[in-house]
PDB file of C-alpha atoms in Angstrom:
ATOM      1  CA  MET A 354     -20.985  13.872 -45.277  1.00  0.00           C
ATOM      2  CA  SER A 355     -21.076  10.283 -46.565  1.00  0.00           C
ATOM      3  CA  THR A 356     -22.052   7.232 -44.534  1.00  0.00           C
ATOM      4  CA  GLN A 357     -18.601   5.970 -45.038  1.00  0.00           C
ATOM      5  CA  SER A 358     -16.980   9.187 -43.579  1.00  0.00           C
ATOM      6  CA  VAL A 359     -19.366   8.911 -40.640  1.00  0.00           C
ATOM      7  CA  ARG A 360     -18.252   5.325 -40.028  1.00  0.00           C
ATOM      8  CA  GLU A 361     -14.614   6.143 -40.297  1.00  0.00           C
ATOM      9  CA  MET A 362     -15.005   9.007 -37.721  1.00  0.00           C
ATOM     10  CA  SER A 363     -17.017   6.861 -35.565  1.00  0.00           C
ATOM     11  CA  LYS A 364     -14.303   4.078 -35.668  1.00  0.00           C
ATOM     12  CA  ARG A 365     -11.632   6.582 -34.654  1.00  0.00           C
ATOM     13  CA  VAL A 366     -13.576   7.892 -31.806  1.00  0.00           C
ATOM     14  CA  SER A 367     -14.575   4.480 -30.620  1.00  0.00           C
ATOM     15  CA  GLU A 368     -10.867   3.489 -30.575  1.00  0.00           C
ATOM     16  CA  ARG A 369     -10.110   6.486 -28.527  1.00  0.00           C
ATOM     17  CA  LEU A 370     -12.941   5.610 -26.009  1.00  0.00           C
ATOM     18  CA  ALA A 371     -11.848   1.866 -25.879  1.00  0.00           C
ATOM     19  CA  ASP A 372      -8.122   3.013 -24.987  1.00  0.00           C
ATOM     20  CA  ALA A 373      -9.767   5.090 -22.208  1.00  0.00           C
ATOM     21  CA  GLY A 374     -11.674   2.158 -21.105  1.00  0.00           C
ATOM     22  CA  PHE A 375     -15.239   3.394 -21.860  1.00  0.00           C
ATOM     23  CA  VAL A 376     -16.297   1.091 -24.613  1.00  0.00           C
ATOM     24  CA  ASP A 377     -15.134  -1.808 -26.550  1.00  0.00           C
ATOM     25  CA  ALA A 378     -14.462  -0.787 -30.037  1.00  0.00           C
ATOM     26  CA  GLN A 379     -15.031  -4.256 -31.580  1.00  0.00           C
ATOM     27  CA  THR A 380     -18.133  -5.422 -29.733  1.00  0.00           C
ATOM     28  CA  ASN A 381     -20.094  -2.501 -28.235  1.00  0.00           C
ATOM     29  CA  PRO A 382     -22.085  -0.337 -30.738  1.00  0.00           C
ATOM     30  CA  THR A 383     -22.446   2.369 -28.149  1.00  0.00           C
ATOM     31  CA  TRP A 384     -20.158   4.690 -30.006  1.00  0.00           C
ATOM     32  CA  TYR A 385     -22.814   4.993 -32.747  1.00  0.00           C
ATOM     33  CA  LEU A 386     -25.039   6.711 -30.142  1.00  0.00           C
ATOM     34  CA  ILE A 387     -22.179   8.998 -29.023  1.00  0.00           C
ATOM     35  CA  VAL A 388     -21.006  10.125 -32.452  1.00  0.00           C
ATOM     36  CA  ILE A 389     -23.987  10.271 -34.925  1.00  0.00           C
ATOM     37  CA  PRO A 390     -26.049  12.807 -33.010  1.00  0.00           C
ATOM     38  CA  LYS A 391     -23.111  15.141 -32.909  1.00  0.00           C
ATOM     39  CA  VAL A 392     -22.485  14.629 -36.692  1.00  0.00           C
ATOM     40  CA  LEU A 393     -26.085  15.303 -37.479  1.00  0.00           C
ATOM     41  CA  LEU A 394     -26.061  18.511 -35.347  1.00  0.00           C
ATOM     42  CA  PHE A 395     -22.888  19.603 -36.938  1.00  0.00           C
ATOM     43  CA  GLY A 396     -24.512  19.196 -40.340  1.00  0.00           C
ATOM     44  CA  LEU A 397     -27.705  20.884 -39.256  1.00  0.00           C
ATOM     45  CA  ILE A 398     -25.767  24.055 -37.886  1.00  0.00           C
ATOM     46  CA  MET A 399     -23.036  24.306 -40.351  1.00  0.00           C
ATOM     47  CA  ILE A 400     -23.334  22.118 -43.594  1.00  0.00           C
ATOM     48  CA  VAL A 401     -27.066  22.871 -44.237  1.00  0.00           C
ATOM     49  CA  PRO A 402     -26.841  26.834 -43.941  1.00  0.00           C
ATOM     50  CA  PHE A 403     -23.712  26.721 -46.074  1.00  0.00           C
ATOM     51  CA  LEU A 404     -25.520  24.765 -48.821  1.00  0.00           C
ATOM     52  CA  GLY A 405     -28.496  27.048 -48.386  1.00  0.00           C
ATOM     53  CA  ALA A 406     -26.394  30.140 -48.895  1.00  0.00           C
ATOM     54  CA  PHE A 407     -24.577  28.658 -51.961  1.00  0.00           C
ATOM     55  CA  TYR A 408     -28.090  27.760 -53.538  1.00  0.00           C
ATOM     56  CA  VAL A 409     -29.235  31.265 -53.037  1.00  0.00           C
ATOM     57  CA  SER A 410     -25.822  32.715 -54.457  1.00  0.00           C
ATOM     58  CA  LEU A 411     -26.908  31.131 -57.741  1.00  0.00           C
ATOM     59  CA  HIS A 412     -30.027  33.038 -58.071  1.00  0.00           C
ATOM     60  CA  GLN A 413     -31.192  36.648 -58.394  1.00  0.00           C
ATOM     61  CA  TRP A 414     -32.994  36.569 -55.086  1.00  0.00           C
ATOM     62  CA  ALA A 415     -35.187  39.196 -53.479  1.00  0.00           C
ATOM     63  CA  PRO A 416     -37.086  38.672 -50.500  1.00  0.00           C
ATOM     64  CA  LEU A 417     -40.647  39.582 -51.569  1.00  0.00           C
ATOM     65  CA  ALA A 418     -40.085  38.421 -55.254  1.00  0.00           C
ATOM     66  CA  GLN A 419     -42.498  35.538 -56.274  1.00  0.00           C
ATOM     67  CA  THR A 420     -39.810  34.027 -58.464  1.00  0.00           C
ATOM     68  CA  HIS A 421     -36.028  33.764 -58.099  1.00  0.00           C
ATOM     69  CA  PRO A 422     -34.401  33.460 -61.556  1.00  0.00           C
ATOM     70  CA  PHE A 423     -31.281  31.254 -61.831  1.00  0.00           C
ATOM     71  CA  VAL A 424     -28.233  33.261 -62.642  1.00  0.00           C
ATOM     72  CA  GLY A 425     -25.482  30.547 -62.295  1.00  0.00           C
ATOM     73  CA  LEU A 426     -22.063  31.964 -61.383  1.00  0.00           C
ATOM     74  CA  GLU A 427     -23.173  35.637 -62.382  1.00  0.00           C
ATOM     75  CA  ASN A 428     -22.999  36.952 -58.792  1.00  0.00           C
ATOM     76  CA  TYR A 429     -19.482  35.486 -58.472  1.00  0.00           C
ATOM     77  CA  VAL A 430     -18.387  37.145 -61.726  1.00  0.00           C
ATOM     78  CA  GLN A 431     -19.851  40.347 -60.609  1.00  0.00           C
ATOM     79  CA  LEU A 432     -17.720  40.122 -57.442  1.00  0.00           C
ATOM     80  CA  LEU A 433     -14.591  39.967 -59.478  1.00  0.00           C
ATOM     81  CA  HIS A 434     -15.394  43.277 -61.070  1.00  0.00           C
ATOM     82  CA  ASP A 435     -16.792  44.955 -57.930  1.00  0.00           C
ATOM     83  CA  LYS A 436     -14.362  47.647 -56.741  1.00  0.00           C
ATOM     84  CA  VAL A 437     -16.172  48.127 -53.386  1.00  0.00           C
ATOM     85  CA  PHE A 438     -15.734  44.352 -52.812  1.00  0.00           C
ATOM     86  CA  TRP A 439     -12.069  44.461 -53.449  1.00  0.00           C
ATOM     87  CA  LYS A 440     -11.786  47.648 -51.087  1.00  0.00           C
ATOM     88  CA  SER A 441     -13.633  45.751 -48.452  1.00  0.00           C
ATOM     89  CA  LEU A 442     -11.487  42.786 -48.704  1.00  0.00           C
ATOM     90  CA  GLN A 443      -8.351  44.994 -48.645  1.00  0.00           C
ATOM     91  CA  ASN A 444      -9.600  46.702 -45.424  1.00  0.00           C
ATOM     92  CA  THR A 445     -10.520  43.315 -43.852  1.00  0.00           C
ATOM     93  CA  VAL A 446      -6.949  42.010 -44.648  1.00  0.00           C
ATOM     94  CA  PHE A 447      -5.539  45.059 -43.292  1.00  0.00           C
ATOM     95  CA  TYR A 448      -7.606  44.711 -40.070  1.00  0.00           C
ATOM     96  CA  ALA A 449      -6.563  41.026 -39.578  1.00  0.00           C
ATOM     97  CA  GLY A 450      -2.935  41.764 -40.276  1.00  0.00           C
ATOM     98  CA  MET A 451      -2.871  44.676 -37.667  1.00  0.00           C
ATOM     99  CA  LEU A 452      -4.575  42.484 -35.029  1.00  0.00           C
ATOM    100  CA  LEU A 453      -2.153  39.695 -35.566  1.00  0.00           C
ATOM    101  CA  LEU A 454       0.853  41.962 -35.651  1.00  0.00           C
ATOM    102  CA  PHE A 455      -0.099  43.920 -32.586  1.00  0.00           C
ATOM    103  CA  ASP A 456      -2.834  42.221 -30.707  1.00  0.00           C
ATOM    104  CA  VAL A 457      -1.252  38.901 -30.123  1.00  0.00           C
ATOM    105  CA  PRO A 458       2.282  39.958 -29.179  1.00  0.00           C
ATOM    106  CA  ILE A 459       1.082  42.684 -26.852  1.00  0.00           C
ATOM    107  CA  ALA A 460      -1.408  40.175 -25.205  1.00  0.00           C
ATOM    108  CA  LEU A 461       1.533  37.777 -24.691  1.00  0.00           C
ATOM    109  CA  GLY A 462       3.665  40.481 -23.243  1.00  0.00           C
ATOM    110  CA  LEU A 463       0.874  41.422 -20.746  1.00  0.00           C
ATOM    111  CA  ALA A 464       0.247  37.912 -19.905  1.00  0.00           C
ATOM    112  CA  LEU A 465       4.042  37.277 -19.090  1.00  0.00           C
ATOM    113  CA  LEU A 466       3.906  40.393 -16.825  1.00  0.00           C
ATOM    114  CA  LEU A 467       0.847  39.344 -15.127  1.00  0.00           C
ATOM    115  CA  ASN A 468       2.111  35.824 -14.599  1.00  0.00           C
ATOM    116  CA  MET A 469       5.009  37.047 -12.449  1.00  0.00           C
ATOM    117  CA  LYS A 470       2.429  37.419  -9.700  1.00  0.00           C
ATOM    118  CA  LEU A 471       3.445  40.921  -8.675  1.00  0.00           C
ATOM    119  CA  LYS A 472       1.415  43.070  -6.324  1.00  0.00           C
ATOM    120  CA  GLY A 473      -1.850  44.364  -7.894  1.00  0.00           C
ATOM    121  CA  THR A 474      -2.041  41.572 -10.642  1.00  0.00           C
ATOM    122  CA  ARG A 475      -5.658  40.765  -9.953  1.00  0.00           C
ATOM    123  CA  PHE A 476      -6.701  44.534 -10.498  1.00  0.00           C
ATOM    124  CA  TYR A 477      -4.651  44.915 -13.579  1.00  0.00           C
ATOM    125  CA  SER A 478      -6.079  41.670 -14.952  1.00  0.00           C
ATOM    126  CA  ALA A 479      -9.536  42.926 -14.397  1.00  0.00           C
ATOM    127  CA  ALA A 480      -8.771  46.370 -15.805  1.00  0.00           C
ATOM    128  CA  ILE A 481      -7.460  44.863 -19.075  1.00  0.00           C
ATOM    129  CA  PHE A 482     -10.164  42.307 -19.461  1.00  0.00           C
ATOM    130  CA  LEU A 483     -13.008  44.832 -18.745  1.00  0.00           C
ATOM    131  CA  PRO A 484     -13.216  46.112 -22.333  1.00  0.00           C
ATOM    132  CA  VAL A 485     -13.872  42.479 -23.481  1.00  0.00           C
ATOM    133  CA  VAL A 486     -17.013  42.204 -21.608  1.00  0.00           C
ATOM    134  CA  THR A 487     -18.227  45.593 -22.569  1.00  0.00           C
ATOM    135  CA  SER A 488     -20.660  45.907 -25.449  1.00  0.00           C
ATOM    136  CA  TRP A 489     -19.127  46.750 -28.852  1.00  0.00           C
ATOM    137  CA  VAL A 490     -21.797  49.422 -29.357  1.00  0.00           C
ATOM    138  CA  VAL A 491     -20.756  51.092 -26.057  1.00  0.00           C
ATOM    139  CA  VAL A 492     -17.011  50.966 -26.748  1.00  0.00           C
ATOM    140  CA  SER A 493     -17.495  52.124 -30.294  1.00  0.00           C
ATOM    141  CA  LEU A 494     -19.634  55.207 -29.077  1.00  0.00           C
ATOM    142  CA  ILE A 495     -16.884  56.043 -26.501  1.00  0.00           C
ATOM    143  CA  TRP A 496     -14.045  55.884 -28.939  1.00  0.00           C
ATOM    144  CA  THR A 497     -16.006  57.825 -31.487  1.00  0.00           C
ATOM    145  CA  TRP A 498     -16.093  60.688 -28.883  1.00  0.00           C
ATOM    146  CA  ILE A 499     -12.319  60.231 -28.109  1.00  0.00           C
ATOM    147  CA  TYR A 500     -11.742  60.569 -31.967  1.00  0.00           C
ATOM    148  CA  SER A 501     -13.971  63.567 -32.312  1.00  0.00           C
ATOM    149  CA  PRO A 502     -12.164  66.366 -34.173  1.00  0.00           C
ATOM    150  CA  THR A 503     -13.485  69.350 -32.098  1.00  0.00           C
ATOM    151  CA  ASN A 504     -13.771  68.094 -28.462  1.00  0.00           C
ATOM    152  CA  GLY A 505     -12.344  64.598 -28.466  1.00  0.00           C
ATOM    153  CA  ILE A 506      -9.764  63.773 -25.758  1.00  0.00           C
ATOM    154  CA  LEU A 507      -7.277  62.637 -28.329  1.00  0.00           C
ATOM    155  CA  ASN A 508      -7.089  65.928 -30.287  1.00  0.00           C
ATOM    156  CA  VAL A 509      -7.352  68.076 -27.144  1.00  0.00           C
ATOM    157  CA  SER A 510      -4.283  66.116 -25.695  1.00  0.00           C
ATOM    158  CA  LEU A 511      -2.355  66.600 -28.985  1.00  0.00           C
ATOM    159  CA  ALA A 512      -3.252  70.361 -28.980  1.00  0.00           C
ATOM    160  CA  SER A 513      -2.136  70.789 -25.510  1.00  0.00           C
ATOM    161  CA  LEU A 514       1.402  69.432 -26.518  1.00  0.00           C
ATOM    162  CA  GLY A 515       1.545  71.594 -29.628  1.00  0.00           C
ATOM    163  CA  LEU A 516       1.137  68.863 -31.984  1.00  0.00           C
ATOM    164  CA  PRO A 517      -1.235  68.817 -35.096  1.00  0.00           C
ATOM    165  CA  THR A 518      -4.809  67.384 -34.832  1.00  0.00           C
ATOM    166  CA  TYR A 519      -6.623  65.233 -37.258  1.00  0.00           C
ATOM    167  CA  ASP A 520     -10.230  64.161 -38.131  1.00  0.00           C
ATOM    168  CA  TRP A 521      -9.514  60.625 -37.284  1.00  0.00           C
ATOM    169  CA  LEU A 522     -12.676  59.077 -38.554  1.00  0.00           C
ATOM    170  CA  GLY A 523     -13.224  61.526 -41.349  1.00  0.00           C
ATOM    171  CA  ASN A 524      -9.853  61.030 -43.043  1.00  0.00           C
ATOM    172  CA  ARG A 525      -9.686  58.332 -45.709  1.00  0.00           C
ATOM    173  CA  ALA A 526      -6.445  57.478 -44.777  1.00  0.00           C
ATOM    174  CA  LEU A 527      -6.800  57.461 -41.014  1.00  0.00           C
ATOM    175  CA  ALA A 528     -10.277  56.031 -40.540  1.00  0.00           C
ATOM    176  CA  MET A 529      -9.437  52.218 -41.018  1.00  0.00           C
ATOM    177  CA  PRO A 530      -6.338  52.566 -38.726  1.00  0.00           C
ATOM    178  CA  ALA A 531      -8.375  54.282 -36.118  1.00  0.00           C
ATOM    179  CA  VAL A 532     -11.059  51.660 -35.993  1.00  0.00           C
ATOM    180  CA  THR A 533      -8.353  48.891 -35.943  1.00  0.00           C
ATOM    181  CA  ALA A 534      -6.625  50.568 -32.930  1.00  0.00           C
ATOM    182  CA  MET A 535      -9.881  50.654 -30.943  1.00  0.00           C
ATOM    183  CA  SER A 536     -10.443  47.101 -31.864  1.00  0.00           C
ATOM    184  CA  ILE A 537      -6.975  46.025 -30.592  1.00  0.00           C
ATOM    185  CA  TRP A 538      -7.580  47.788 -27.353  1.00  0.00           C
ATOM    186  CA  LYS A 539     -10.864  46.035 -26.756  1.00  0.00           C
ATOM    187  CA  HIS A 540      -9.852  42.610 -27.849  1.00  0.00           C
ATOM    188  CA  ILE A 541      -6.382  42.394 -26.390  1.00  0.00           C
ATOM    189  CA  GLY A 542      -7.737  41.267 -22.954  1.00  0.00           C
ATOM    190  CA  PHE A 543      -9.305  38.179 -24.443  1.00  0.00           C
ATOM    191  CA  ASN A 544      -6.053  36.910 -25.901  1.00  0.00           C
ATOM    192  CA  MET A 545      -4.192  37.843 -22.655  1.00  0.00           C
ATOM    193  CA  VAL A 546      -6.475  35.603 -20.582  1.00  0.00           C
ATOM    194  CA  ILE A 547      -5.895  32.607 -23.076  1.00  0.00           C
ATOM    195  CA  PHE A 548      -2.212  33.218 -22.781  1.00  0.00           C
ATOM    196  CA  LEU A 549      -2.465  33.335 -18.983  1.00  0.00           C
ATOM    197  CA  ALA A 550      -4.109  30.039 -18.999  1.00  0.00           C
ATOM    198  CA  GLY A 551      -1.360  28.629 -21.131  1.00  0.00           C
ATOM    199  CA  LEU A 552       1.441  29.969 -19.069  1.00  0.00           C
ATOM    200  CA  GLY A 553      -0.260  28.486 -15.869  1.00  0.00           C
ATOM    201  CA  SER A 554      -0.287  25.078 -17.406  1.00  0.00           C
ATOM    202  CA  ILE A 555       3.492  25.013 -17.743  1.00  0.00           C
ATOM    203  CA  PRO A 556       4.903  23.139 -14.703  1.00  0.00           C
ATOM    204  CA  ASP A 557       7.193  25.209 -12.482  1.00  0.00           C
ATOM    205  CA  HIS A 558       9.878  22.439 -12.066  1.00  0.00           C
ATOM    206  CA  TYR A 559      10.900  23.006 -15.719  1.00  0.00           C
ATOM    207  CA  TYR A 560      11.803  26.675 -14.761  1.00  0.00           C
ATOM    208  CA  GLU A 561      13.540  25.390 -11.583  1.00  0.00           C
ATOM    209  CA  ALA A 562      15.637  22.961 -13.428  1.00  0.00           C
ATOM    210  CA  ALA A 563      16.746  25.561 -15.866  1.00  0.00           C
ATOM    211  CA  ILE A 564      17.552  28.020 -13.129  1.00  0.00           C
ATOM    212  CA  VAL A 565      19.748  25.358 -11.444  1.00  0.00           C
ATOM    213  CA  ASP A 566      21.502  24.908 -14.861  1.00  0.00           C
ATOM    214  CA  GLY A 567      22.091  28.622 -15.154  1.00  0.00           C
ATOM    215  CA  ALA A 568      19.681  29.641 -17.772  1.00  0.00           C
ATOM    216  CA  ASN A 569      18.854  33.414 -17.611  1.00  0.00           C
ATOM    217  CA  ARG A 570      15.319  34.874 -18.086  1.00  0.00           C
ATOM    218  CA  TRP A 571      15.569  35.009 -21.916  1.00  0.00           C
ATOM    219  CA  GLN A 572      16.933  31.386 -22.172  1.00  0.00           C
ATOM    220  CA  ARG A 573      14.033  30.333 -20.142  1.00  0.00           C
ATOM    221  CA  PHE A 574      11.551  32.050 -22.269  1.00  0.00           C
ATOM    222  CA  ARG A 575      13.066  31.000 -25.519  1.00  0.00           C
ATOM    223  CA  TYR A 576      13.621  27.280 -24.641  1.00  0.00           C
ATOM    224  CA  ILE A 577      10.787  26.621 -22.225  1.00  0.00           C
ATOM    225  CA  THR A 578       7.969  29.137 -22.348  1.00  0.00           C
ATOM    226  CA  LEU A 579       7.685  29.528 -26.248  1.00  0.00           C
ATOM    227  CA  PRO A 580       7.691  25.748 -27.161  1.00  0.00           C
ATOM    228  CA  LEU A 581       5.331  24.904 -24.354  1.00  0.00           C
ATOM    229  CA  LEU A 582       3.053  27.752 -25.327  1.00  0.00           C
ATOM    230  CA  LYS A 583       2.863  26.966 -28.985  1.00  0.00           C
ATOM    231  CA  PRO A 584      -0.591  25.155 -28.785  1.00  0.00           C
ATOM    232  CA  THR A 585      -2.080  28.105 -26.878  1.00  0.00           C
ATOM    233  CA  ALA A 586      -0.380  30.519 -29.573  1.00  0.00           C
ATOM    234  CA  PHE A 587      -1.818  28.540 -32.434  1.00  0.00           C
ATOM    235  CA  PHE A 588      -5.243  28.749 -30.955  1.00  0.00           C
ATOM    236  CA  VAL A 589      -5.070  32.403 -30.224  1.00  0.00           C
ATOM    237  CA  ILE A 590      -3.824  33.272 -33.815  1.00  0.00           C
ATOM    238  CA  VAL A 591      -6.603  31.122 -35.415  1.00  0.00           C
ATOM    239  CA  VAL A 592      -9.379  32.643 -33.259  1.00  0.00           C
ATOM    240  CA  THR A 593      -7.975  36.257 -33.758  1.00  0.00           C
ATOM    241  CA  MET A 594      -7.950  35.689 -37.590  1.00  0.00           C
ATOM    242  CA  ILE A 595     -11.511  34.383 -37.562  1.00  0.00           C
ATOM    243  CA  PHE A 596     -12.672  37.232 -35.299  1.00  0.00           C
ATOM    244  CA  SER A 597     -10.926  39.785 -37.715  1.00  0.00           C
ATOM    245  CA  PHE A 598     -12.972  38.715 -40.774  1.00  0.00           C
ATOM    246  CA  ARG A 599     -16.187  39.202 -38.788  1.00  0.00           C
ATOM    247  CA  VAL A 600     -15.662  42.922 -38.006  1.00  0.00           C
ATOM    248  CA  TYR A 601     -18.928  44.765 -38.487  1.00  0.00           C
ATOM    249  CA  THR A 602     -20.339  46.481 -35.415  1.00  0.00           C
ATOM    250  CA  GLN A 603     -17.608  49.033 -34.784  1.00  0.00           C
ATOM    251  CA  VAL A 604     -17.563  50.009 -38.499  1.00  0.00           C
ATOM    252  CA  TYR A 605     -21.316  50.457 -38.590  1.00  0.00           C
ATOM    253  CA  VAL A 606     -21.249  52.645 -35.314  1.00  0.00           C
ATOM    254  CA  MET A 607     -18.180  54.649 -35.773  1.00  0.00           C
ATOM    255  CA  THR A 608     -17.989  55.483 -39.609  1.00  0.00           C
ATOM    256  CA  ASN A 609     -20.913  53.691 -41.297  1.00  0.00           C
ATOM    257  CA  GLY A 610     -18.388  52.586 -43.794  1.00  0.00           C
ATOM    258  CA  GLY A 611     -17.215  55.940 -44.830  1.00  0.00           C
ATOM    259  CA  PRO A 612     -15.546  58.140 -45.819  1.00  0.00           C
ATOM    260  CA  VAL A 613     -16.138  56.878 -49.434  1.00  0.00           C
ATOM    261  CA  HIS A 614     -15.954  53.224 -48.541  1.00  0.00           C
ATOM    262  CA  ALA A 615     -12.580  53.801 -46.654  1.00  0.00           C
ATOM    263  CA  THR A 616     -13.772  51.475 -43.669  1.00  0.00           C
ATOM    264  CA  TYR A 617     -15.935  48.970 -45.658  1.00  0.00           C
ATOM    265  CA  THR A 618     -15.046  45.428 -44.555  1.00  0.00           C
ATOM    266  CA  LEU A 619     -16.650  42.348 -46.075  1.00  0.00           C
ATOM    267  CA  MET A 620     -19.022  41.663 -43.217  1.00  0.00           C
ATOM    268  CA  TYR A 621     -20.175  45.402 -43.437  1.00  0.00           C
ATOM    269  CA  TYR A 622     -20.472  45.099 -47.273  1.00  0.00           C
ATOM    270  CA  PHE A 623     -22.389  41.784 -46.923  1.00  0.00           C
ATOM    271  CA  TRP A 624     -24.833  43.306 -44.465  1.00  0.00           C
ATOM    272  CA  GLU A 625     -25.348  46.325 -46.795  1.00  0.00           C
ATOM    273  CA  GLN A 626     -26.115  44.188 -49.836  1.00  0.00           C
ATOM    274  CA  GLY A 627     -28.242  41.539 -47.915  1.00  0.00           C
ATOM    275  CA  PHE A 628     -30.236  43.759 -45.547  1.00  0.00           C
ATOM    276  CA  GLY A 629     -29.731  47.244 -46.863  1.00  0.00           C
ATOM    277  CA  GLN A 630     -30.446  46.585 -50.533  1.00  0.00           C
ATOM    278  CA  PHE A 631     -32.138  43.105 -50.083  1.00  0.00           C
ATOM    279  CA  ASN A 632     -29.867  41.603 -52.742  1.00  0.00           C
ATOM    280  CA  TYR A 633     -29.803  38.169 -51.096  1.00  0.00           C
ATOM    281  CA  GLY A 634     -28.185  36.410 -54.135  1.00  0.00           C
ATOM    282  CA  TYR A 635     -25.170  38.786 -54.160  1.00  0.00           C
ATOM    283  CA  ALA A 636     -24.863  38.905 -50.467  1.00  0.00           C
ATOM    284  CA  SER A 637     -24.984  35.021 -50.400  1.00  0.00           C
ATOM    285  CA  ALA A 638     -22.045  34.899 -52.967  1.00  0.00           C
ATOM    286  CA  MET A 639     -19.950  37.123 -50.691  1.00  0.00           C
ATOM    287  CA  ALA A 640     -20.799  34.842 -47.726  1.00  0.00           C
ATOM    288  CA  VAL A 641     -19.602  31.892 -49.582  1.00  0.00           C
ATOM    289  CA  VAL A 642     -16.471  33.606 -50.623  1.00  0.00           C
ATOM    290  CA  LEU A 643     -15.719  34.839 -47.050  1.00  0.00           C
ATOM    291  CA  LEU A 644     -16.280  31.279 -45.605  1.00  0.00           C
ATOM    292  CA  VAL A 645     -13.873  29.863 -48.285  1.00  0.00           C
ATOM    293  CA  ILE A 646     -11.219  32.642 -47.458  1.00  0.00           C
ATOM    294  CA  VAL A 647     -11.438  31.851 -43.808  1.00  0.00           C
ATOM    295  CA  PHE A 648     -11.374  28.176 -44.004  1.00  0.00           C
ATOM    296  CA  GLY A 649      -8.430  28.407 -46.593  1.00  0.00           C
ATOM    297  CA  LEU A 650      -6.354  30.551 -44.164  1.00  0.00           C
ATOM    298  CA  SER A 651      -7.093  28.215 -41.325  1.00  0.00           C
ATOM    299  CA  ILE A 652      -5.982  25.183 -43.355  1.00  0.00           C
ATOM    300  CA  LEU A 653      -2.867  27.149 -44.419  1.00  0.00           C
ATOM    301  CA  GLN A 654      -2.135  27.955 -40.724  1.00  0.00           C
ATOM    302  CA  GLN A 655      -2.593  24.372 -39.789  1.00  0.00           C
ATOM    303  CA  ARG A 656      -0.315  23.124 -42.509  1.00  0.00           C
ATOM    304  CA  THR A 657       2.542  25.737 -42.150  1.00  0.00           C
ATOM    305  CA  TRP A 658       3.118  25.501 -38.334  1.00  0.00           C
ATOM    306  CA  GLY A 659       0.117  24.018 -36.586  1.00  0.00           C
ATOM    307  CA  SER A 660       0.635  20.455 -37.849  1.00  0.00           C
ATOM    308  CA  ASP A 661       3.225  19.647 -34.997  1.00  0.00           C
ATOM    309  CA  VAL A 662       0.978  21.004 -32.202  1.00  0.00           C
ATOM    310  CA  GLU A 663       0.137  18.577 -29.569  1.00  0.00           C
ATOM    311  CA  TYR A 664      -2.515  19.373 -26.804  1.00  0.00           C
TER     312      TYR A 664
END
């Protein structure tokens, strides 16, 4: 980040602080002490590792090798012709799409129900949120047993109803949807809590005025809840998308990427190349591509419908 960019950012922050009565943006240099450490910390945590990963991706890098030959963009060219990489990207996009399609709407529906403050709301809130604080490893092991083709509770229940049973994690067509369904079940409580916080911030007098004007439940939801919940929904969608592109643990525990790469994701393939085969250059190239994809999708969301969001 250039010195001019730092100064422009510092100037904007100082003006905000001046408006709030904290500092004088024209005469008091205190804002330098406030902004510069945070900018340096951001660069140390985010920018420096990214530049390091990009540098490694331009080399044939092995951890114990004495030399690391420069290969330029060869690792990126190899990615373009790597069928496993494209399969991993396809699975990751499928995973992210399913979470956005099912996780977010269901979480909003649960939040709306719990926000009605009916009897037992605290119990149901805790029960739905409990999987969120449970370890991914533990949840993955439990669902591996649920999906067991021989004595799993899912197949046993289907058999008792006279329905066909399946090898959920051993079938190439069913393995990724099965892992995704488990992830939705575990993650849905997180989004529900965020939506509950957003619903709690909407003033009650808006609904009271709408009821006086004769608005029904759907009209109150359409014209009051949804518009005022848009900042929360935007945050939930962005965080869920970023979380989706980091899927790894459940794949490693439940399927180990199988069967035949059917559940490979970008993070899992990155781990396999970097820490399984110690091909750090190729793994770093995947990490850079993953960062560019996530950053691009975040910018796209911001430009499409997040630009008018006000907090």
